[in-house]
């Protein structure tokens, strides 16, 4: 794959349909690097990462999106955070033996898919749908059917067998004013895509293979990156909320306070001197 970690948007000149294609490698690797995830959890995170990138590209404003799976199965939580700049991060929690399956019902169990959209300017919105038994893509298509009443198809693929895991996906969505049959026609063409093609071929070659008889406008690609928002300053703010007495007691008992970011694996350490400086510098309320 010559161009990695990029999202491509495209439109059809003769149909009221939009499309997206995303291919990820480095950002996926960074998501997986923070923990020793079992292979089925890696694949689930790859699908979720791909899906969040595709959904983020549908936002018509600056802001953030969170796509979260939660249930009572071996994988109790899987979540990806993204923003309009295609900066993504993610994490999953699991317990015990995880079945070697790609079915949501066997991994996440009975649960839900929550999509939370937070514009920089405007009100926060959350949509929740029950998880389908088989696939994340089907659950996402159900979300679009409920929330936007737009025909939407999503294809998600992952490969965690290689030294460099990769994931990729496509989204096809009917726009208002489309004629009957147009979306069905393009959906049938797109459905011929194979996992190996989407994971390994150049994006423009894929689009040509699928739509060479159609008039397609492809926009400049947008880079997709892994970006964690943790920082020492945020940890300090959390300690200020805990309070000097409680934080000091932890240091006396443990010798230090250690804070860990599940998203990127970074560790932050605070000793007695750090706490003294932190609380001495904290503004006093009068």
XYZ file of C-alpha atoms in Angstrom, residues 21 57 59 67 81 96 130 172-173 248 251 254:
12
model
C -12.293 5.367 1.462
C -15.427 12.660 7.707
C -19.160 15.848 10.143
C -17.729 5.802 18.846
C -12.193 9.197 19.897
C -10.724 -13.638 30.537
C -28.525 -1.908 19.991
C -21.264 4.952 0.557
C -24.139 7.298 1.369
C -0.110 13.284 50.256
C 2.608 9.286 48.449
C 3.190 4.181 48.102
